[in-house]
Coordinates of C-alpha atoms and ligand atoms in Angstrom, one line a residue:
M14 CA 115.8 73.3 91.0
S15 CA 117.3 75.7 89.2
N16 CA 118.8 78.5 91.5
E17 CA 118.2 80.9 88.3
P18 CA 115.0 82.9 88.3
S19 CA 113.0 81.7 85.5
P20 CA 114.0 83.0 82.6
T21 CA 110.4 83.8 81.4
V22 CA 110.2 86.9 83.7
T23 CA 111.1 90.0 82.1
F24 CA 110.3 93.3 83.9
D25 CA 109.9 96.5 82.3
D26 CA 111.5 99.6 84.0
R27 CA 109.0 102.1 82.8
F28 CA 108.1 103.9 85.7
A29 CA 111.9 103.9 86.6
R30 CA 113.0 105.1 82.6
E31 CA 110.3 107.8 82.5
L32 CA 110.9 109.1 86.1
A33 CA 113.9 108.4 87.0
E34 CA 113.6 111.8 89.6
M35 CA 110.7 109.6 91.6
A36 CA 112.6 106.6 91.4
V37 CA 115.7 105.6 93.7
P38 CA 116.9 102.4 92.8
W39 CA 116.7 99.7 95.6
Q40 CA 117.0 96.3 96.8
A41 CA 114.7 94.2 99.2
D42 CA 116.0 92.5 102.3
E43 CA 116.9 89.2 101.9
P44 CA 114.8 87.3 105.0
P45 CA 115.9 84.7 106.5
D46 CA 113.1 81.8 106.2
P47 CA 110.9 83.0 103.7
R48 CA 107.4 80.6 103.8
L49 CA 104.9 81.3 101.2
L50 CA 101.5 81.6 103.5
V51 CA 99.5 82.7 100.3
L52 CA 99.4 82.7 96.2
D53 CA 96.3 83.5 94.4
E54 CA 97.1 81.7 91.2
A55 CA 94.3 83.0 88.8
L56 CA 96.0 86.3 89.4
A57 CA 99.6 84.8 89.0
A58 CA 98.2 83.0 85.3
T59 CA 96.9 86.1 83.9
L60 CA 100.3 88.0 84.7
G61 CA 102.2 84.9 82.8
L62 CA 103.8 83.5 85.8
D63 CA 103.8 80.0 86.7
P64 CA 102.3 79.3 89.8
A65 CA 104.0 76.1 90.2
W66 CA 106.8 77.8 89.6
L67 CA 105.8 80.7 92.3
R68 CA 105.7 78.5 94.9
S69 CA 109.2 77.3 94.4
R70 CA 112.3 79.0 96.2
D71 CA 113.2 80.6 93.4
G72 CA 109.7 81.9 92.8
V73 CA 109.5 82.5 96.5
R74 CA 112.6 84.5 96.3
L75 CA 111.0 86.6 93.6
L76 CA 108.2 87.1 95.7
V77 CA 109.9 88.9 98.4
G78 CA 112.1 90.8 96.0
A79 CA 115.6 88.6 97.1
G80 CA 116.0 87.2 93.4
V81 CA 115.2 89.7 90.7
P82 CA 115.1 88.5 87.2
D83 CA 118.7 90.1 85.3
G84 CA 117.9 93.7 84.1
A85 CA 115.4 94.0 86.4
R86 CA 115.6 97.4 88.2
P87 CA 113.7 97.7 91.8
V88 CA 113.2 101.3 93.0
A89 CA 111.6 103.2 95.6
Q90 CA 109.0 105.6 94.2
A91 CA 108.8 108.9 95.4
Y92 CA 105.2 110.6 96.6
A93 CA 104.3 113.1 99.2
G94 CA 100.7 113.7 100.3
H95 CA 98.0 115.4 102.7
Q96 CA 98.3 112.8 105.8
F97 CA 94.9 113.7 108.1
G98 CA 95.0 117.4 106.3
H99 CA 98.5 118.0 106.9
F100 CA 101.1 118.0 103.8
V101 CA 104.3 116.2 104.3
P102 CA 106.5 117.1 101.4
R103 CA 108.1 113.2 101.0
L104 CA 107.0 110.2 102.0
G105 CA 107.3 107.5 99.7
D106 CA 108.1 103.8 99.6
G107 CA 109.5 103.6 102.7
R108 CA 109.1 99.9 102.9
A109 CA 107.9 98.8 99.7
L110 CA 109.8 98.6 96.3
L111 CA 108.6 98.7 92.6
L112 CA 109.8 95.2 91.0
G113 CA 108.6 96.9 87.9
E114 CA 106.0 96.1 85.5
L115 CA 104.8 92.9 83.6
V116 CA 102.4 92.9 80.6
D117 CA 99.0 91.2 81.7
A118 CA 97.0 88.7 78.9
D119 CA 95.0 91.6 78.4
G120 CA 98.0 93.4 77.2
Q121 CA 98.0 96.0 80.0
L122 CA 100.8 96.5 81.8
R123 CA 100.9 95.9 85.7
D124 CA 103.2 96.9 88.6
L125 CA 104.8 94.4 90.7
H126 CA 105.0 96.1 93.9
L127 CA 106.2 94.7 97.3
K128 CA 105.2 95.5 100.7
G129 CA 107.5 95.2 103.7
S130 CA 111.0 94.2 102.5
G131 CA 112.9 96.7 104.2
R132 CA 113.9 99.7 104.3
T133 CA 114.4 102.3 101.8
P134 CA 115.5 105.7 101.9
F135 CA 112.3 106.7 102.8
A136 CA 111.5 104.7 106.0
R137 CA 112.2 107.9 107.9
G138 CA 111.7 106.3 111.4
G139 CA 109.9 103.0 110.2
D140 CA 111.8 99.9 110.2
G141 CA 110.3 99.0 106.6
L142 CA 108.9 95.7 108.1
A143 CA 105.2 94.5 107.5
V144 CA 103.6 92.1 109.9
V145 CA 101.5 88.3 108.8
G146 CA 98.3 90.5 110.0
P147 CA 98.2 93.3 108.2
M148 CA 99.6 91.9 104.9
L149 CA 96.9 89.1 105.0
R150 CA 94.0 91.4 105.6
E151 CA 95.2 93.0 102.9
Y152 CA 95.3 90.2 100.3
V153 CA 91.9 89.1 101.9
V154 CA 90.3 92.8 101.4
S155 CA 91.3 93.1 98.4
Q156 CA 90.6 89.8 97.3
A157 CA 86.6 90.2 97.5
M158 CA 86.9 93.6 96.7
H159 CA 87.6 92.6 93.3
A160 CA 85.2 89.8 93.2
L161 CA 82.8 92.6 94.5
G162 CA 83.6 94.0 90.7
I163 CA 85.2 96.9 92.5
P164 CA 88.5 98.5 90.9
T165 CA 91.3 97.7 93.6
T166 CA 94.8 96.8 93.7
R167 CA 95.4 92.7 93.8
S168 CA 97.2 91.0 96.2
L169 CA 99.5 87.7 94.3
A170 CA 100.7 86.4 97.4
V171 CA 101.8 86.6 101.1
V172 CA 105.6 85.2 102.2
A173 CA 106.5 85.1 106.2
T174 CA 109.8 86.5 106.8
G175 CA 110.6 84.3 109.5
R176 CA 111.8 87.8 110.6
T177 CA 110.2 88.8 114.2
V178 CA 109.1 92.2 113.7
H179 CA 108.7 94.2 116.7
R180 CA 105.5 96.3 117.5
E181 CA 103.3 96.4 121.0
T182 CA 104.6 92.8 121.0
P183 CA 106.5 90.5 118.9
L184 CA 105.2 89.0 115.7
P185 CA 106.0 87.2 112.8
G186 CA 107.0 89.2 109.6
A187 CA 106.0 89.2 106.3
V188 CA 106.3 90.4 102.2
L189 CA 102.7 91.1 100.5
A190 CA 103.7 91.3 96.6
R191 CA 101.0 93.6 94.9
V192 CA 100.0 94.2 91.9
A193 CA 98.3 97.4 90.5
S194 CA 97.3 99.0 87.3
S195 CA 100.4 101.7 88.4
H196 CA 100.9 103.0 91.9
L197 CA 100.8 106.6 91.2
R198 CA 98.5 108.1 93.6
V199 CA 97.6 112.1 94.2
G200 CA 100.4 112.0 96.3
S201 CA 102.8 111.6 93.1
F202 CA 101.5 114.7 91.5
Q203 CA 102.4 116.4 94.9
Y204 CA 105.1 116.0 95.0
A205 CA 106.4 116.3 91.5
R206 CA 105.1 119.8 92.0
A207 CA 106.3 120.5 94.5
T208 CA 110.0 119.9 93.1
G209 CA 109.2 123.0 91.1
D210 CA 110.4 121.1 88.4
A211 CA 107.5 121.8 85.4
D212 CA 109.1 119.1 83.4
L213 CA 109.0 116.3 85.6
L214 CA 105.5 117.1 86.4
R215 CA 104.1 116.7 82.6
R216 CA 106.2 113.2 82.3
L217 CA 104.4 112.3 84.9
A218 CA 101.1 113.9 83.8
D219 CA 102.2 112.2 80.2
H220 CA 102.9 108.5 82.0
A221 CA 99.6 108.7 83.6
I222 CA 98.0 109.5 80.5
A223 CA 99.6 106.7 78.6
R224 CA 99.0 103.9 81.6
H225 CA 95.6 104.8 82.3
H226 CA 93.2 107.6 80.6
P227 CA 94.7 107.3 76.8
E228 CA 91.5 108.9 75.5
A229 CA 92.9 112.2 77.2
A230 CA 95.5 112.6 74.6
E231 CA 92.9 113.0 71.9
T232 CA 92.0 115.6 73.3
E233 CA 92.6 119.6 72.8
Q234 CA 92.7 119.9 76.7
P235 CA 94.7 116.9 77.4
Y236 CA 96.0 117.7 81.2
L237 CA 92.4 118.5 82.0
A238 CA 91.0 115.5 80.4
L239 CA 93.1 113.7 82.7
F240 CA 92.0 115.6 85.8
E241 CA 88.3 115.1 84.8
A242 CA 88.9 111.4 84.3
V243 CA 90.9 110.9 87.6
I244 CA 87.4 113.0 88.9
A245 CA 85.2 110.5 86.7
A246 CA 87.1 107.5 88.1
Q247 CA 87.2 108.4 92.1
A248 CA 83.5 109.4 91.9
S249 CA 82.8 105.9 90.6
L250 CA 84.9 104.1 93.1
V251 CA 83.8 105.8 95.9
A252 CA 80.2 105.1 94.9
R253 CA 81.3 101.2 94.6
W254 CA 82.3 101.5 98.5
M255 CA 79.3 102.9 99.5
L256 CA 77.3 100.9 98.0
V257 CA 78.9 98.0 99.4
G258 CA 79.6 99.5 102.7
F259 CA 83.6 99.7 103.0
V260 CA 85.3 102.3 105.0
H261 CA 88.9 102.6 103.5
G262 CA 89.9 103.8 106.7
V263 CA 93.0 105.8 105.9
M264 CA 92.1 107.9 102.5
N265 CA 95.2 110.5 102.7
T266 CA 96.4 111.6 99.3
D267 CA 98.9 109.4 99.6
N268 CA 96.5 106.4 99.4
M269 CA 94.4 107.5 96.4
T270 CA 95.1 106.3 92.8
I271 CA 94.9 108.2 89.7
S272 CA 94.3 104.7 87.8
G273 CA 90.5 105.0 90.3
E274 CA 92.0 101.4 91.9
T275 CA 91.0 101.4 95.4
I276 CA 95.0 101.4 97.4
D277 CA 96.2 100.4 100.5
Y278 CA 94.2 98.3 102.8
G279 CA 95.2 100.0 106.2
P280 CA 92.4 100.1 109.0
C281 CA 89.4 99.7 106.8
A282 CA 86.5 97.5 107.4
F283 CA 83.3 96.6 105.9
M284 CA 80.4 98.2 107.9
E285 CA 78.2 96.2 109.4
A286 CA 75.2 98.4 111.3
F287 CA 74.5 101.4 108.6
D288 CA 76.1 104.7 110.4
P289 CA 77.1 107.2 108.6
A290 CA 79.7 107.9 111.6
A291 CA 81.6 104.7 111.8
V292 CA 84.7 105.2 112.0
Y293 CA 86.8 101.7 112.7
S294 CA 90.5 103.1 113.2
S295 CA 92.7 103.6 115.9
I296 CA 93.9 106.3 114.3
D297 CA 90.6 108.1 113.0
Q298 CA 89.6 109.6 116.0
A299 CA 87.7 113.2 114.7
G300 CA 86.1 110.8 112.3
R301 CA 87.8 112.5 109.6
Y302 CA 87.7 109.7 107.1
A303 CA 83.9 108.0 108.1
Y304 CA 81.8 105.9 106.4
G305 CA 79.6 108.8 105.1
K306 CA 82.6 111.4 104.6
Q307 CA 84.2 109.7 102.2
P308 CA 83.0 111.3 99.0
L309 CA 83.7 114.6 100.6
A310 CA 87.2 113.4 101.4
A311 CA 87.4 112.4 98.0
Q312 CA 86.5 115.5 96.8
W313 CA 89.3 117.4 99.2
N314 CA 91.8 115.0 97.7
L315 CA 90.9 115.9 94.0
A316 CA 91.1 119.4 95.0
R317 CA 94.6 118.6 96.1
L318 CA 95.4 117.0 93.1
A319 CA 93.8 120.4 90.8
E320 CA 96.6 122.5 93.0
A321 CA 99.4 119.8 91.6
V322 CA 98.5 120.1 88.3
L323 CA 97.3 123.5 87.9
P324 CA 100.8 124.5 85.7
L325 CA 99.5 122.0 83.2
L326 CA 96.4 123.3 82.9
H327 CA 96.4 126.3 81.4
E328 CA 99.5 129.2 81.7
D329 CA 97.2 132.2 82.6
Q330 CA 97.2 130.2 86.3
E331 CA 93.7 132.3 87.2
R332 CA 92.7 130.7 84.1
A333 CA 93.6 127.4 85.5
V334 CA 92.1 127.9 88.6
V335 CA 88.6 128.7 86.9
L336 CA 88.9 125.2 84.8
A337 CA 90.2 123.3 87.6
T338 CA 87.7 124.3 89.8
A339 CA 84.5 123.6 87.1
A340 CA 86.0 120.5 86.6
L341 CA 86.0 119.9 90.3
D342 CA 82.7 121.1 91.0
R343 CA 80.9 118.0 88.5
F344 CA 82.1 115.8 91.0
P345 CA 79.4 115.8 93.4
D346 CA 77.2 115.3 90.3
R347 CA 79.1 111.9 89.3
Y348 CA 79.3 110.6 92.1
R349 CA 76.0 111.3 93.0
A350 CA 75.0 109.9 89.6
A351 CA 77.1 106.4 90.2
W352 CA 75.5 106.0 93.7
S353 CA 71.9 106.2 92.7
A354 CA 72.4 104.0 89.7
G355 CA 74.1 101.7 92.3
I356 CA 71.2 101.6 94.6
R357 CA 68.8 101.5 92.3
A358 CA 70.3 97.8 91.1
K359 CA 70.5 97.1 94.4
L360 CA 66.9 97.9 95.0
G361 CA 66.0 95.6 92.1
L362 CA 64.1 98.7 90.4
P363 CA 64.9 98.9 86.2
D364 CA 67.2 101.3 84.4
A365 CA 64.4 102.8 83.5
L366 CA 62.9 104.3 86.5
D367 CA 63.4 108.0 86.8
P368 CA 65.8 108.8 89.8
T369 CA 63.6 111.4 91.3
R370 CA 61.6 108.4 92.5
V371 CA 64.7 106.2 93.4
V372 CA 67.0 108.5 95.3
P373 CA 64.4 109.4 97.7
L374 CA 63.2 106.3 98.4
A375 CA 66.9 105.2 98.8
D376 CA 67.2 108.3 101.5
E377 CA 64.4 107.3 103.3
L378 CA 65.7 103.5 103.4
L379 CA 69.0 104.8 105.1
T380 CA 67.5 106.6 107.7
L381 CA 65.2 103.3 108.1
L382 CA 68.5 101.3 108.2
H383 CA 70.7 104.1 110.4
S384 CA 68.0 104.5 113.4
G385 CA 67.3 100.4 113.5
R386 CA 71.2 100.1 112.8
V387 CA 70.2 97.6 110.7
D388 CA 73.0 95.3 109.0
H389 CA 73.7 96.7 105.8
T390 CA 74.7 93.4 104.0
S391 CA 72.0 91.4 105.4
F392 CA 69.4 93.5 104.6
F393 CA 70.0 94.2 101.1
R394 CA 70.5 90.6 100.8
A395 CA 67.0 89.3 102.3
L396 CA 65.6 92.2 100.8
A397 CA 65.4 90.2 97.7
G398 CA 63.3 87.4 100.2
A399 CA 60.4 90.8 100.6
A400 CA 60.9 90.6 96.8
R401 CA 59.9 87.0 96.5
D402 CA 56.8 88.0 98.9
D403 CA 59.1 86.7 102.1
A404 CA 59.3 89.8 104.0
E405 CA 60.2 88.3 107.2
P406 CA 63.6 87.9 107.3
T407 CA 64.1 91.2 106.4
R408 CA 61.6 92.6 108.8
R409 CA 63.0 90.8 111.4
L410 CA 66.1 92.3 111.0
F411 CA 64.3 95.9 112.8
P412 CA 64.3 96.1 116.5
D413 CA 60.5 97.5 115.5
P414 CA 59.7 94.9 112.3
V415 CA 56.9 97.3 111.5
A416 CA 59.0 100.4 111.4
I417 CA 60.1 99.3 107.6
D418 CA 56.6 97.9 106.6
D419 CA 55.0 101.4 104.7
W420 CA 58.5 101.6 103.2
L421 CA 58.2 98.1 101.9
A422 CA 54.8 98.6 100.7
R423 CA 55.5 101.1 98.7
W424 CA 59.0 100.0 97.4
R425 CA 56.8 96.5 96.0
A426 CA 54.5 98.5 94.3
L427 CA 57.5 99.1 91.8
S428 CA 57.8 95.1 91.3
P429 CA 61.6 94.8 92.0
D430 CA 63.5 92.0 90.5
A431 CA 64.7 89.5 92.8
D432 CA 67.0 87.8 90.8
A433 CA 68.4 90.5 89.6
M434 CA 69.2 91.7 93.5
D435 CA 70.9 89.0 94.2
R436 CA 73.6 89.1 91.6
V437 CA 74.6 92.8 92.8
N438 CA 73.8 92.0 96.8
P439 CA 76.4 90.4 98.3
I440 CA 75.8 87.7 100.9
Y441 CA 79.5 87.0 101.9
I442 CA 81.8 90.1 102.6
P443 CA 84.8 90.0 105.2
R444 CA 83.1 90.7 108.0
N445 CA 85.6 92.3 110.6
H446 CA 85.1 89.4 113.1
L447 CA 85.8 87.1 110.4
V448 CA 88.7 89.1 109.8
E449 CA 90.2 88.9 112.9
E450 CA 90.0 85.3 113.5
A451 CA 91.4 84.3 110.4
L452 CA 94.1 86.9 110.9
A453 CA 95.1 85.8 114.6
A454 CA 94.7 82.1 113.4
A455 CA 97.3 82.6 111.0
T456 CA 99.7 84.8 112.8
H457 CA 100.1 81.4 114.9
G458 CA 100.5 79.0 112.2
D459 CA 97.3 78.1 110.9
L460 CA 95.8 79.3 107.5
R461 CA 92.7 76.9 107.6
P462 CA 90.0 80.2 108.5
L463 CA 91.6 82.6 106.3
E464 CA 91.5 79.8 103.1
R465 CA 88.1 79.4 104.0
L466 CA 87.1 82.8 104.4
V467 CA 88.8 83.6 100.7
E468 CA 86.9 80.9 99.6
A469 CA 83.7 82.6 100.8
V470 CA 84.1 85.9 100.1
T471 CA 85.2 85.7 96.2
A472 CA 82.3 84.3 95.2
P473 CA 80.2 87.0 97.2
Y474 CA 77.0 86.7 95.8
D475 CA 76.4 83.2 95.5
E476 CA 74.9 81.3 98.5
R477 CA 76.2 77.8 99.7
P478 CA 75.1 75.5 101.9
G479 CA 77.4 75.3 104.8
L480 CA 78.9 79.0 104.5
E481 CA 76.1 80.4 107.1
R482 CA 78.4 81.6 109.4
Y483 CA 80.1 83.6 106.8
A484 CA 76.5 85.5 106.0
A485 CA 76.3 86.3 109.7
A486 CA 76.8 89.6 111.6
A487 CA 79.1 89.3 114.2
P488 CA 77.4 88.1 117.9
P489 CA 77.1 90.8 120.1
D490 CA 80.2 90.3 122.0
F491 CA 82.2 91.4 119.4
G492 CA 82.4 94.8 120.9
S493 CA 82.9 98.2 118.9
Y494 CA 85.5 97.0 116.3
R495 CA 88.6 99.0 115.6
T496 CA 91.9 98.3 113.3
Y497 CA 95.1 99.4 114.2
C498 CA 96.7 101.5 111.2
G499 CA 98.0 98.8 109.0
T500 CA 101.8 98.2 110.3
Ligands
AMP17 P1 100.4 104.3 104.6 O1 99.9 104.8 105.8 O2 100.9 102.8 104.9 O3 99.9 105.0 103.8 O4 102.6 104.9 105.0 C1 102.4 105.9 104.9 C2 103.6 106.0 104.7 O5 104.6 105.4 106.1 C3 104.5 105.7 103.8 O6 105.5 106.7 103.2 C4 105.3 104.4 103.9 O7 106.3 104.1 103.2 C5 105.7 104.6 105.3 N1 105.4 103.4 106.2 C6 104.4 103.0 106.8 N2 105.0 102.1 107.7 C7 106.5 102.1 107.8 C8 107.0 101.2 108.0 N3 106.9 100.2 109.2 N4 108.8 101.3 107.6 C9 108.9 102.5 106.6 N5 108.1 103.2 106.0 C10 106.5 102.9 106.6
MG18 MG1 99.9 104.6 101.8

C-alpha cells in the first residue's frame, strides 16, 4: 500500500483564494490511532473518491486531515455570529478545517471539511476536539435528513482518533468529514461586515452568488437578489423542518447557511409528541429555539444578514434599509406558502385544492395533535391507513379516539390519496431513544445498532418487515429527552 495520498484527489482552494482575509492556513492534528467508523460510500463516489482507497491507511489519513494531497491548502474559516441573541464578532472554526473544494458528479463545487481536527487560532478556550457520540449523531441525522429530501450538509465519514477527550467524563475522540455546497453562513457576512472592509464584503457576496445563487448575477441588483434568494431558501428549509418535526436546537446565525442547507447538528432532535414548545437542547433553557419558534428564529437571523449586507444594497443606507425590510417582510408569506404546500401533500390532498380550505383544516389538526400529545410521525404515517378505510390505528394514537372522528370525516370528504401520502410521510426517522442507544453502543465499540439505524432511516418511506421497533415511539420510561451541545 502506498504512503502517498491518492493522486486522483485534487482540491480547489477557491474560498482560501478569493477570501484570504477569512481563511487562516492551518493543519490538522495527527491522531494517535485513527480508525474508520463509518463511511458513506455512495457520497464518496459522487465526489470522485474511491471508497476502497478511503478505507486504506492513506485514505483514513485524508479523512482526518493528517495526509492531504500536494497543493491542498487547509484553512480555518473566520465567521462571527449571534449566539442566543448575543453578538460575538470572532467565532470561526475553533475545531474545524476546510480541506478544500472538490467537484462532484454534477459539476458542483463541494467543500470537504473536518470537525474535531484540533485547535485552531479560533479555538478560544476549547480543546479543538470532538467526540465519537456527537459526530455519529451528526452522521446519522444528516443521513436521515438527506433521505427525507431536506437540504443538508452531508457526512462522508467518522473516524475515531484513538485520543481520549475530556468532557464530564473521558470519551473517545473522533473527526467528522463533512461535505457541503459551502460553509458560508450568515455569520460569515457578519464577520466581513464587522471588519469594515467594504471590498471583502463585496467579494464574499460575489463568491456566494457564484456558488449558490448564480441567477442573482443576471439581475439589476445582484446583492438584493442574493439576499432574496437566501430568504427563499431558508423559508423553504425551515418549512421542511417543521413538516417533519425536526428541531435544530441551536439556530445561532453562525449555524445558518447561505446555501439553504441544514448545518451543525448539535443538540438537535426529532419531535415525538406534537408540541410547539418542544425543546431538546440542555443549553436552550429559555426555549428560544423551540420547535414552534423556528420560523421566527430564521427570520430574526435573516434580519441580521440584512444588517450585514446593507452597504451592498444601496449607497444611500436609508434606501438600503427600505429594500432590505421589504425583502424580509416577504419571509412569512414564503414560509407559509412552502409549509401549506407541504402539509397539503402530507394530508394527501390535491395540488389544486384551495389553500384556504387546507390551512384551517391543518391548523385544527395540529391543535388536536397537541392536546392529545400525539406522536407526529406516527400520526401522519397512520393517516394513510385512514384514507384506505382503516382509521383504527390513527384513532388509537389519541387518548380519546373520538376526539379525531369529526376531523377525519371532513378530511376524508376531500378524497385523500393514500399512496401519495406514503411517499411523503416517513415511517422511519432517527427517533431520540434509538439515536441514544446507537451512540451509547458505538461509544463502547459496537457499531451494529448505528448501522441498523442508518439502514432504517436512509429509506424512510419504505415500510420493511423486521424494522417495527424503528417505527415505534419511545417507551414511556425514556422520559423527557435532552441532548447536550454537540461537543
Ligand atoms: P457550535 O456550537 O458547534 O456551533 O460552535 C460554536 C463555536 O465554538 C464555533 O466557533 C466552534 O468552532 C467553537 N467550538 C465548539 N466546540 C469547540 C471545541 N471543542 N474546541 C474549540 N472550539 C470549539
Ligand atoms: Mg456551529
